[in-house]
Short mmCIF file of N, CA and C and ligand atoms in Angstrom, two decimals:
data_model
loop_
_atom_site.label_atom_id
_atom_site.label_comp_id
_atom_site.label_asym_id
_atom_site.label_seq_id
_atom_site.Cartn_x
_atom_site.Cartn_y
_atom_site.Cartn_z
N MET A 8 270.17 78.03 53.94
CA MET A 8 268.77 78.41 54.25
C MET A 8 268.00 78.73 52.97
N VAL A 9 266.75 78.33 52.97
CA VAL A 9 265.87 78.62 51.82
C VAL A 9 265.40 80.06 51.92
N GLU A 10 265.41 80.78 50.78
CA GLU A 10 265.02 82.20 50.83
C GLU A 10 263.54 82.42 50.77
N LYS A 11 262.88 81.78 49.82
CA LYS A 11 261.46 82.00 49.67
C LYS A 11 260.75 80.66 49.73
N GLN A 12 259.87 80.54 50.68
CA GLN A 12 259.24 79.24 50.93
C GLN A 12 257.85 79.45 51.52
N GLY A 13 256.86 78.86 50.88
CA GLY A 13 255.52 78.91 51.45
C GLY A 13 255.46 78.04 52.70
N LEU A 14 254.80 78.55 53.72
CA LEU A 14 254.75 77.84 55.01
C LEU A 14 253.35 77.37 55.35
N ILE A 15 253.30 76.37 56.20
CA ILE A 15 252.03 75.94 56.78
C ILE A 15 252.04 76.37 58.24
N LEU A 16 251.12 77.26 58.59
CA LEU A 16 251.08 77.82 59.94
C LEU A 16 249.78 77.45 60.62
N VAL A 17 249.84 77.26 61.92
CA VAL A 17 248.65 76.89 62.69
C VAL A 17 248.52 77.79 63.91
N ASN A 18 247.32 78.35 64.12
CA ASN A 18 247.00 79.04 65.37
C ASN A 18 245.94 78.22 66.08
N THR A 19 246.30 77.69 67.25
CA THR A 19 245.35 76.85 67.97
C THR A 19 245.33 77.24 69.45
N GLY A 20 244.67 76.46 70.28
CA GLY A 20 244.62 76.73 71.72
C GLY A 20 243.29 77.30 72.17
N ASN A 21 243.10 77.38 73.49
CA ASN A 21 241.81 77.81 74.05
C ASN A 21 241.75 79.31 74.34
N GLY A 22 242.84 80.03 74.10
CA GLY A 22 242.84 81.47 74.36
C GLY A 22 242.38 82.25 73.13
N LYS A 23 241.96 83.48 73.38
CA LYS A 23 241.51 84.32 72.28
C LYS A 23 242.69 84.80 71.43
N GLY A 24 242.47 84.94 70.16
CA GLY A 24 243.47 85.55 69.29
C GLY A 24 243.87 84.74 68.07
N LYS A 25 243.26 83.59 67.87
CA LYS A 25 243.67 82.73 66.75
C LYS A 25 243.31 83.37 65.40
N THR A 26 242.05 83.77 65.30
CA THR A 26 241.61 84.37 64.04
C THR A 26 242.22 85.75 63.86
N THR A 27 242.24 86.53 64.94
CA THR A 27 242.77 87.89 64.80
C THR A 27 244.27 87.88 64.48
N ALA A 28 245.01 86.93 65.02
CA ALA A 28 246.44 86.83 64.67
C ALA A 28 246.60 86.48 63.19
N ALA A 29 245.74 85.61 62.71
CA ALA A 29 245.79 85.24 61.29
C ALA A 29 245.49 86.46 60.42
N LEU A 30 244.53 87.28 60.87
CA LEU A 30 244.18 88.49 60.11
C LEU A 30 245.31 89.52 60.16
N GLY A 31 246.00 89.56 61.28
CA GLY A 31 247.16 90.45 61.40
C GLY A 31 248.25 90.05 60.40
N LEU A 32 248.45 88.76 60.31
CA LEU A 32 249.41 88.22 59.34
C LEU A 32 248.97 88.56 57.91
N ALA A 33 247.67 88.42 57.70
CA ALA A 33 247.10 88.73 56.39
C ALA A 33 247.36 90.18 56.01
N MET A 34 247.21 91.07 56.99
CA MET A 34 247.44 92.49 56.74
C MET A 34 248.91 92.74 56.42
N ARG A 35 249.76 92.09 57.16
CA ARG A 35 251.21 92.21 56.91
C ARG A 35 251.54 91.75 55.48
N ALA A 36 250.99 90.60 55.11
CA ALA A 36 251.26 90.03 53.79
C ALA A 36 250.71 90.95 52.69
N TRP A 37 249.49 91.40 52.89
CA TRP A 37 248.84 92.29 51.91
C TRP A 37 249.66 93.56 51.72
N GLY A 38 250.18 94.08 52.81
CA GLY A 38 251.02 95.28 52.76
C GLY A 38 252.30 95.07 51.97
N GLN A 39 252.70 93.82 51.87
CA GLN A 39 253.89 93.48 51.07
C GLN A 39 253.53 93.16 49.62
N GLY A 40 252.26 93.37 49.28
CA GLY A 40 251.83 93.13 47.90
C GLY A 40 251.40 91.70 47.63
N LEU A 41 251.28 90.91 48.70
CA LEU A 41 250.82 89.53 48.51
C LEU A 41 249.29 89.50 48.40
N LYS A 42 248.82 88.51 47.69
CA LYS A 42 247.37 88.33 47.54
C LYS A 42 246.88 87.33 48.58
N VAL A 43 245.88 87.76 49.34
CA VAL A 43 245.43 86.97 50.48
C VAL A 43 243.96 86.59 50.37
N LEU A 44 243.69 85.31 50.60
CA LEU A 44 242.30 84.84 50.64
C LEU A 44 242.03 84.21 52.00
N VAL A 45 240.89 84.55 52.58
CA VAL A 45 240.45 83.92 53.82
C VAL A 45 239.19 83.11 53.50
N VAL A 46 239.21 81.81 53.81
CA VAL A 46 238.01 80.99 53.70
C VAL A 46 237.56 80.66 55.11
N GLN A 47 236.37 81.12 55.46
CA GLN A 47 235.86 80.88 56.81
C GLN A 47 234.96 79.65 56.84
N PHE A 48 235.38 78.66 57.60
CA PHE A 48 234.65 77.40 57.68
C PHE A 48 233.45 77.48 58.62
N ILE A 49 233.56 78.32 59.63
CA ILE A 49 232.46 78.46 60.59
C ILE A 49 232.10 79.94 60.66
N LYS A 50 230.99 80.27 60.05
CA LYS A 50 230.59 81.67 60.02
C LYS A 50 229.86 82.02 61.31
N GLY A 51 230.23 83.11 61.94
CA GLY A 51 229.51 83.55 63.14
C GLY A 51 228.31 84.41 62.78
N ASN A 52 227.61 84.91 63.79
CA ASN A 52 226.42 85.72 63.51
C ASN A 52 226.72 87.22 63.51
N TRP A 53 227.95 87.58 63.83
CA TRP A 53 228.29 88.99 63.98
C TRP A 53 228.58 89.63 62.65
N LYS A 54 228.51 90.96 62.68
CA LYS A 54 228.96 91.72 61.52
C LYS A 54 230.43 92.04 61.78
N TYR A 55 231.28 91.14 61.36
CA TYR A 55 232.71 91.24 61.67
C TYR A 55 233.37 92.44 60.98
N GLY A 56 234.19 93.16 61.75
CA GLY A 56 234.88 94.33 61.20
C GLY A 56 235.78 93.99 60.04
N GLU A 57 236.35 92.79 60.08
CA GLU A 57 237.29 92.43 59.01
C GLU A 57 236.63 92.29 57.64
N LEU A 58 235.32 92.04 57.63
CA LEU A 58 234.63 91.94 56.34
C LEU A 58 234.61 93.31 55.67
N GLU A 59 234.34 94.34 56.46
CA GLU A 59 234.34 95.71 55.96
C GLU A 59 235.77 96.12 55.55
N ALA A 60 236.73 95.73 56.39
CA ALA A 60 238.13 96.06 56.08
C ALA A 60 238.54 95.45 54.74
N ALA A 61 238.19 94.18 54.55
CA ALA A 61 238.56 93.47 53.32
C ALA A 61 237.95 94.16 52.10
N LYS A 62 236.71 94.58 52.24
CA LYS A 62 236.04 95.28 51.13
C LYS A 62 236.83 96.52 50.73
N ARG A 63 237.27 97.26 51.77
CA ARG A 63 238.00 98.51 51.47
C ARG A 63 239.41 98.24 50.96
N MET A 64 239.98 97.11 51.34
CA MET A 64 241.35 96.80 50.91
C MET A 64 241.40 96.35 49.46
N GLY A 65 240.26 95.92 48.93
CA GLY A 65 240.18 95.62 47.50
C GLY A 65 240.45 94.16 47.15
N PRO A 66 240.70 93.90 45.86
CA PRO A 66 240.68 92.53 45.34
C PRO A 66 241.82 91.62 45.82
N ASP A 67 242.86 92.19 46.43
CA ASP A 67 243.97 91.35 46.89
C ASP A 67 243.79 90.89 48.33
N PHE A 68 242.65 91.21 48.91
CA PHE A 68 242.35 90.73 50.27
C PHE A 68 240.87 90.34 50.29
N VAL A 69 240.62 89.06 50.14
CA VAL A 69 239.24 88.59 49.99
C VAL A 69 238.88 87.65 51.13
N ILE A 70 237.70 87.87 51.71
CA ILE A 70 237.19 86.95 52.73
C ILE A 70 235.93 86.27 52.20
N ARG A 71 235.95 84.95 52.18
CA ARG A 71 234.75 84.20 51.76
C ARG A 71 234.18 83.48 52.97
N GLN A 72 233.00 83.87 53.36
CA GLN A 72 232.32 83.21 54.49
C GLN A 72 231.52 82.03 53.93
N MET A 73 231.95 80.83 54.30
CA MET A 73 231.34 79.64 53.71
C MET A 73 230.56 78.80 54.71
N GLY A 74 230.95 78.83 55.96
CA GLY A 74 230.37 77.91 56.94
C GLY A 74 228.99 78.34 57.41
N GLU A 75 228.52 77.63 58.41
CA GLU A 75 227.14 77.81 58.86
C GLU A 75 227.04 78.17 60.34
N GLY A 76 228.13 78.45 61.00
CA GLY A 76 228.06 78.72 62.44
C GLY A 76 228.42 77.49 63.24
N PHE A 77 228.39 77.60 64.56
CA PHE A 77 228.88 76.51 65.40
C PHE A 77 227.90 75.34 65.45
N VAL A 78 228.45 74.15 65.57
CA VAL A 78 227.69 72.92 65.35
C VAL A 78 227.13 72.30 66.62
N ARG A 79 227.83 72.54 67.72
CA ARG A 79 227.48 71.83 68.96
C ARG A 79 226.00 72.02 69.31
N GLY A 80 225.33 70.93 69.62
CA GLY A 80 223.94 70.99 70.07
C GLY A 80 222.93 71.28 68.97
N CYS A 81 223.26 70.98 67.72
CA CYS A 81 222.30 71.25 66.66
C CYS A 81 221.50 69.98 66.33
N THR A 82 220.40 70.15 65.64
CA THR A 82 219.54 69.02 65.27
C THR A 82 220.16 68.27 64.09
N GLU A 83 219.54 67.12 63.79
CA GLU A 83 220.01 66.28 62.68
C GLU A 83 220.03 67.04 61.35
N SER A 84 218.95 67.76 61.08
CA SER A 84 218.87 68.45 59.78
C SER A 84 219.81 69.66 59.74
N GLU A 85 219.99 70.29 60.90
CA GLU A 85 220.97 71.39 60.97
C GLU A 85 222.38 70.83 60.71
N ARG A 86 222.62 69.70 61.31
CA ARG A 86 223.91 69.02 61.13
C ARG A 86 224.18 68.79 59.63
N HIS A 87 223.13 68.36 58.95
CA HIS A 87 223.27 68.08 57.52
C HIS A 87 223.68 69.36 56.77
N SER A 88 223.07 70.47 57.12
CA SER A 88 223.41 71.71 56.40
C SER A 88 224.81 72.19 56.76
N HIS A 89 225.25 71.90 58.00
CA HIS A 89 226.63 72.20 58.39
C HIS A 89 227.62 71.39 57.55
N GLU A 90 227.28 70.12 57.40
CA GLU A 90 228.16 69.23 56.62
C GLU A 90 228.27 69.70 55.19
N GLN A 91 227.13 70.09 54.65
CA GLN A 91 227.12 70.56 53.27
C GLN A 91 227.94 71.84 53.11
N ALA A 92 227.76 72.77 54.05
CA ALA A 92 228.49 74.04 53.99
C ALA A 92 229.99 73.80 54.13
N ALA A 93 230.37 72.88 55.02
CA ALA A 93 231.79 72.58 55.23
C ALA A 93 232.39 71.94 53.98
N ALA A 94 231.62 71.05 53.34
CA ALA A 94 232.09 70.40 52.11
C ALA A 94 232.30 71.45 51.02
N GLU A 95 231.39 72.41 50.95
CA GLU A 95 231.52 73.48 49.96
C GLU A 95 232.74 74.35 50.25
N ALA A 96 232.98 74.62 51.53
CA ALA A 96 234.14 75.42 51.92
C ALA A 96 235.43 74.70 51.54
N LEU A 97 235.45 73.40 51.79
CA LEU A 97 236.64 72.60 51.46
C LEU A 97 236.88 72.60 49.95
N GLN A 98 235.78 72.45 49.21
CA GLN A 98 235.89 72.46 47.75
C GLN A 98 236.43 73.81 47.26
N ALA A 99 235.92 74.88 47.86
CA ALA A 99 236.39 76.23 47.49
C ALA A 99 237.87 76.36 47.80
N ALA A 100 238.28 75.85 48.96
CA ALA A 100 239.69 75.93 49.36
C ALA A 100 240.56 75.20 48.35
N LYS A 101 240.11 74.00 47.94
CA LYS A 101 240.86 73.19 46.97
C LYS A 101 241.02 73.94 45.65
N THR A 102 239.90 74.48 45.15
CA THR A 102 239.92 75.18 43.87
C THR A 102 240.84 76.39 43.92
N GLU A 103 240.70 77.18 44.97
CA GLU A 103 241.49 78.42 45.11
C GLU A 103 242.98 78.09 45.27
N LEU A 104 243.24 77.03 46.01
CA LEU A 104 244.62 76.60 46.23
C LEU A 104 245.29 76.21 44.91
N ALA A 105 244.54 75.47 44.11
CA ALA A 105 245.07 74.99 42.84
C ALA A 105 245.19 76.11 41.81
N ALA A 106 244.36 77.15 41.97
CA ALA A 106 244.33 78.24 41.00
C ALA A 106 245.67 78.97 40.91
N GLY A 107 246.44 78.94 41.98
CA GLY A 107 247.77 79.55 41.96
C GLY A 107 247.74 81.07 42.00
N LYS A 108 246.58 81.63 42.27
CA LYS A 108 246.40 83.08 42.22
C LYS A 108 246.81 83.75 43.53
N TRP A 109 246.72 83.00 44.62
CA TRP A 109 246.93 83.58 45.96
C TRP A 109 248.34 83.29 46.49
N ASP A 110 248.82 84.19 47.35
CA ASP A 110 250.10 83.98 48.03
C ASP A 110 249.90 83.47 49.45
N MET A 111 248.72 83.77 50.01
CA MET A 111 248.40 83.29 51.36
C MET A 111 246.92 82.91 51.41
N ILE A 112 246.65 81.72 51.93
CA ILE A 112 245.25 81.31 52.12
C ILE A 112 245.07 80.96 53.58
N ILE A 113 244.09 81.61 54.20
CA ILE A 113 243.78 81.34 55.60
C ILE A 113 242.52 80.49 55.67
N LEU A 114 242.64 79.33 56.28
CA LEU A 114 241.49 78.44 56.45
C LEU A 114 241.02 78.61 57.90
N ASP A 115 240.12 79.57 58.07
CA ASP A 115 239.73 79.98 59.42
C ASP A 115 238.74 78.97 60.02
N GLU A 116 239.04 78.52 61.24
CA GLU A 116 238.22 77.55 61.99
C GLU A 116 238.18 76.17 61.34
N ILE A 117 239.13 75.90 60.47
CA ILE A 117 239.12 74.57 59.85
C ILE A 117 239.40 73.48 60.88
N ASN A 118 240.17 73.82 61.91
CA ASN A 118 240.47 72.81 62.95
C ASN A 118 239.20 72.36 63.65
N TYR A 119 238.31 73.33 63.86
CA TYR A 119 237.02 73.05 64.49
C TYR A 119 236.17 72.14 63.57
N ALA A 120 236.20 72.47 62.28
CA ALA A 120 235.44 71.68 61.30
C ALA A 120 235.95 70.24 61.24
N ILE A 121 237.26 70.08 61.40
CA ILE A 121 237.85 68.73 61.42
C ILE A 121 237.41 68.01 62.69
N LYS A 122 237.53 68.72 63.81
CA LYS A 122 237.22 68.12 65.11
C LYS A 122 235.77 67.61 65.17
N PHE A 123 234.85 68.38 64.59
CA PHE A 123 233.45 67.98 64.64
C PHE A 123 233.05 67.11 63.46
N GLY A 124 234.05 66.61 62.74
CA GLY A 124 233.79 65.62 61.70
C GLY A 124 233.10 66.19 60.48
N LEU A 125 233.16 67.51 60.31
CA LEU A 125 232.54 68.13 59.14
C LEU A 125 233.46 68.03 57.93
N VAL A 126 234.76 67.97 58.21
CA VAL A 126 235.77 67.90 57.16
C VAL A 126 236.74 66.76 57.52
N PRO A 127 236.96 65.79 56.60
CA PRO A 127 237.88 64.70 56.92
C PRO A 127 239.33 65.19 56.94
N VAL A 128 240.05 64.84 58.00
CA VAL A 128 241.43 65.31 58.15
C VAL A 128 242.30 64.87 56.97
N GLU A 129 242.03 63.68 56.43
CA GLU A 129 242.83 63.16 55.31
C GLU A 129 242.77 64.12 54.11
N GLU A 130 241.58 64.68 53.91
CA GLU A 130 241.43 65.60 52.77
C GLU A 130 242.23 66.87 52.97
N VAL A 131 242.27 67.31 54.22
CA VAL A 131 243.04 68.54 54.51
C VAL A 131 244.54 68.25 54.36
N LEU A 132 244.95 67.07 54.82
CA LEU A 132 246.36 66.69 54.71
C LEU A 132 246.78 66.62 53.24
N SER A 133 245.92 66.05 52.40
CA SER A 133 246.33 65.95 50.99
C SER A 133 246.26 67.30 50.30
N LEU A 134 245.36 68.14 50.78
CA LEU A 134 245.30 69.51 50.27
C LEU A 134 246.62 70.25 50.55
N LEU A 135 247.12 70.08 51.78
CA LEU A 135 248.37 70.73 52.18
C LEU A 135 249.56 70.16 51.40
N GLU A 136 249.49 68.87 51.21
CA GLU A 136 250.53 68.15 50.45
C GLU A 136 250.65 68.73 49.04
N ALA A 137 249.49 69.05 48.46
CA ALA A 137 249.44 69.46 47.05
C ALA A 137 249.59 70.97 46.87
N LYS A 138 249.83 71.70 47.93
CA LYS A 138 249.83 73.17 47.80
C LYS A 138 251.01 73.66 46.95
N PRO A 139 250.79 74.74 46.19
CA PRO A 139 251.91 75.32 45.44
C PRO A 139 253.06 75.70 46.40
N VAL A 140 254.27 75.55 45.95
CA VAL A 140 255.45 75.72 46.82
C VAL A 140 255.49 77.10 47.49
N HIS A 141 255.13 78.15 46.73
CA HIS A 141 255.28 79.52 47.27
C HIS A 141 254.17 79.90 48.25
N LEU A 142 253.07 79.13 48.26
CA LEU A 142 251.86 79.53 49.00
C LEU A 142 251.96 79.31 50.50
N HIS A 143 251.60 80.35 51.27
CA HIS A 143 251.47 80.21 52.72
C HIS A 143 250.04 79.79 53.04
N VAL A 144 249.89 78.80 53.90
CA VAL A 144 248.55 78.39 54.33
C VAL A 144 248.48 78.49 55.85
N VAL A 145 247.44 79.16 56.33
CA VAL A 145 247.26 79.33 57.78
C VAL A 145 245.97 78.61 58.19
N LEU A 146 246.08 77.75 59.20
CA LEU A 146 244.90 77.03 59.69
C LEU A 146 244.62 77.49 61.12
N THR A 147 243.38 77.87 61.39
CA THR A 147 243.07 78.31 62.76
C THR A 147 242.00 77.42 63.39
N GLY A 148 241.91 77.55 64.70
CA GLY A 148 240.87 76.85 65.47
C GLY A 148 241.45 76.00 66.59
N ARG A 149 240.65 75.84 67.63
CA ARG A 149 241.06 75.03 68.80
C ARG A 149 241.30 73.58 68.41
N ASP A 150 241.99 72.90 69.26
CA ASP A 150 242.13 71.44 69.17
C ASP A 150 242.60 70.97 67.80
N VAL A 151 243.69 71.52 67.36
CA VAL A 151 244.25 71.11 66.06
C VAL A 151 244.53 69.60 66.07
N HIS A 152 244.30 68.96 64.94
CA HIS A 152 244.56 67.53 64.81
C HIS A 152 246.08 67.27 64.82
N PRO A 153 246.54 66.22 65.54
CA PRO A 153 247.98 65.96 65.62
C PRO A 153 248.66 65.77 64.26
N GLN A 154 247.94 65.22 63.30
CA GLN A 154 248.56 65.03 61.97
C GLN A 154 248.77 66.36 61.23
N ILE A 155 247.92 67.32 61.54
CA ILE A 155 248.11 68.66 60.96
C ILE A 155 249.36 69.30 61.59
N VAL A 156 249.50 69.12 62.89
CA VAL A 156 250.69 69.64 63.59
C VAL A 156 251.95 69.07 62.96
N GLU A 157 251.89 67.78 62.68
CA GLU A 157 253.05 67.11 62.09
C GLU A 157 253.43 67.72 60.74
N GLN A 158 252.41 68.05 59.96
CA GLN A 158 252.67 68.58 58.62
C GLN A 158 253.02 70.07 58.62
N ALA A 159 252.69 70.76 59.70
CA ALA A 159 252.88 72.22 59.75
C ALA A 159 254.35 72.60 59.97
N ASP A 160 254.67 73.85 59.60
CA ASP A 160 256.01 74.39 59.85
C ASP A 160 256.06 75.22 61.11
N LEU A 161 254.92 75.83 61.45
CA LEU A 161 254.87 76.72 62.60
C LEU A 161 253.53 76.52 63.31
N VAL A 162 253.57 76.24 64.57
CA VAL A 162 252.34 76.01 65.33
C VAL A 162 252.38 76.87 66.59
N THR A 163 251.36 77.69 66.78
CA THR A 163 251.29 78.55 67.97
C THR A 163 250.03 78.20 68.76
N GLU A 164 250.20 78.05 70.06
CA GLU A 164 249.06 77.76 70.92
C GLU A 164 248.71 79.01 71.73
N MET A 165 247.49 79.51 71.54
CA MET A 165 246.99 80.62 72.37
C MET A 165 246.48 80.01 73.67
N LYS A 166 246.94 80.52 74.77
CA LYS A 166 246.54 79.94 76.05
C LYS A 166 245.76 80.98 76.84
N GLU A 167 244.60 80.59 77.32
CA GLU A 167 243.80 81.54 78.10
C GLU A 167 244.40 81.72 79.49
N ILE A 168 244.68 82.98 79.82
CA ILE A 168 245.08 83.31 81.19
C ILE A 168 243.87 83.95 81.88
N LYS A 169 243.21 84.82 81.14
CA LYS A 169 242.01 85.51 81.60
C LYS A 169 241.16 85.80 80.38
N HIS A 170 239.85 85.80 80.54
CA HIS A 170 238.99 86.26 79.45
C HIS A 170 237.82 87.02 80.06
N HIS A 171 237.58 88.22 79.55
CA HIS A 171 236.52 89.09 80.10
C HIS A 171 235.15 88.44 80.11
N HIS A 172 234.94 87.49 79.19
CA HIS A 172 233.67 86.77 79.12
C HIS A 172 233.31 86.12 80.46
N LYS A 173 234.34 85.64 81.14
CA LYS A 173 234.13 84.96 82.44
C LYS A 173 233.62 85.93 83.51
N LYS A 174 233.87 87.23 83.30
CA LYS A 174 233.36 88.25 84.22
C LYS A 174 231.97 88.71 83.81
N GLY A 175 231.46 88.12 82.76
CA GLY A 175 230.13 88.49 82.28
C GLY A 175 230.14 89.65 81.29
N ILE A 176 231.32 90.00 80.79
CA ILE A 176 231.39 91.08 79.80
C ILE A 176 231.15 90.48 78.41
N LYS A 177 230.15 91.04 77.75
CA LYS A 177 229.76 90.53 76.44
C LYS A 177 230.78 90.87 75.36
N ALA A 178 230.61 90.22 74.21
CA ALA A 178 231.47 90.48 73.05
C ALA A 178 231.42 91.96 72.69
N GLN A 179 232.58 92.56 72.49
CA GLN A 179 232.67 94.00 72.23
C GLN A 179 233.08 94.28 70.78
N LYS A 180 232.44 95.32 70.24
CA LYS A 180 232.75 95.77 68.87
C LYS A 180 234.24 96.11 68.76
N GLY A 181 234.87 95.62 67.73
CA GLY A 181 236.28 95.92 67.53
C GLY A 181 237.21 94.96 68.27
N ILE A 182 236.65 94.18 69.21
CA ILE A 182 237.45 93.20 69.95
C ILE A 182 237.05 91.79 69.53
N GLU A 183 235.75 91.54 69.56
CA GLU A 183 235.26 90.22 69.18
C GLU A 183 234.67 90.17 67.77
N PHE A 184 234.22 91.32 67.30
CA PHE A 184 233.60 91.32 65.97
C PHE A 184 233.82 92.65 65.27
P1 LIG B 29 239.38 85.91 67.83
O1 LIG B 29 238.50 85.79 66.61
O2 LIG B 29 238.88 86.98 68.74
O3 LIG B 29 240.83 86.01 67.49
P2 LIG B 29 239.69 83.10 68.35
O4 LIG B 29 239.72 82.92 66.89
O5 LIG B 29 240.92 82.83 69.11
O6 LIG B 29 239.19 84.58 68.67
P3 LIG B 29 237.49 81.22 68.48
O7 LIG B 29 237.74 79.89 69.09
O8 LIG B 29 237.39 81.34 67.01
O9 LIG B 29 238.56 82.27 69.05
O10 LIG B 29 236.21 81.80 69.17
C1 LIG B 29 235.46 82.82 68.62
C2 LIG B 29 234.90 83.75 69.68
O11 LIG B 29 235.00 83.22 70.98
C3 LIG B 29 235.63 85.08 69.74
O12 LIG B 29 234.65 86.07 69.77
C4 LIG B 29 236.41 85.07 71.01
O13 LIG B 29 236.45 86.33 71.67
C5 LIG B 29 235.67 84.12 71.85
N1 LIG B 29 236.64 83.43 72.69
C6 LIG B 29 237.86 83.00 72.33
N2 LIG B 29 238.50 82.44 73.35
C7 LIG B 29 237.65 82.50 74.40
C8 LIG B 29 237.73 82.11 75.77
N3 LIG B 29 238.82 81.52 76.24
N4 LIG B 29 236.63 82.35 76.56
C9 LIG B 29 235.53 82.94 76.07
N5 LIG B 29 235.40 83.34 74.79
C10 LIG B 29 236.44 83.13 73.97
MG1 LIG B 30 238.58 82.02 65.50
#
């Protein structure tokens, strides 16, 4: 058995918990003295608690919000700015990955960015191919691409059994943001 090995992990599925599970992992890693970077491909409109947490945790836990929000139903020009933001996020991911400074990089909602054609899957595959051996990479988002699954070491599917949203309960502080 190999003792120390960087892994490719995926959190996907239609149930809640993909991003929060990745952040839980990030906290675990940070607690072990690992340096963690989160690159968010799709930025939401909320004031997420994890941004404040990361600030307080200091330089070994960094969150970079790069995306532009969800794409579905946007206009042509909005689409263009989404594409640009996603390209910038991908470029940032590449640079940070190559820098060798981090022990774990979380590419949050990258699966969504791939699905909506904002990020070419081939580029993500070659990025994973080129990753430093020790580095853990976590990819989150629904509808993971089958080729990413093939390249990954660990894939978890969150499955919705119930979600309070369906009862008309709005996003709650500390739960959704
Ligand atoms: P979280 O960030 O809470 O871990 P997630 O990363 O699994 O959620 P996303 O697909 O990124 O989920 O969706 C982002 C938002 O949509 C979250 O606020 C989440 O609560 C909400 N959400 C996730 N799954 C569902 C669902 N099955 N029904 C309704 N809302 C959902
Ligand atoms: Mg998410």
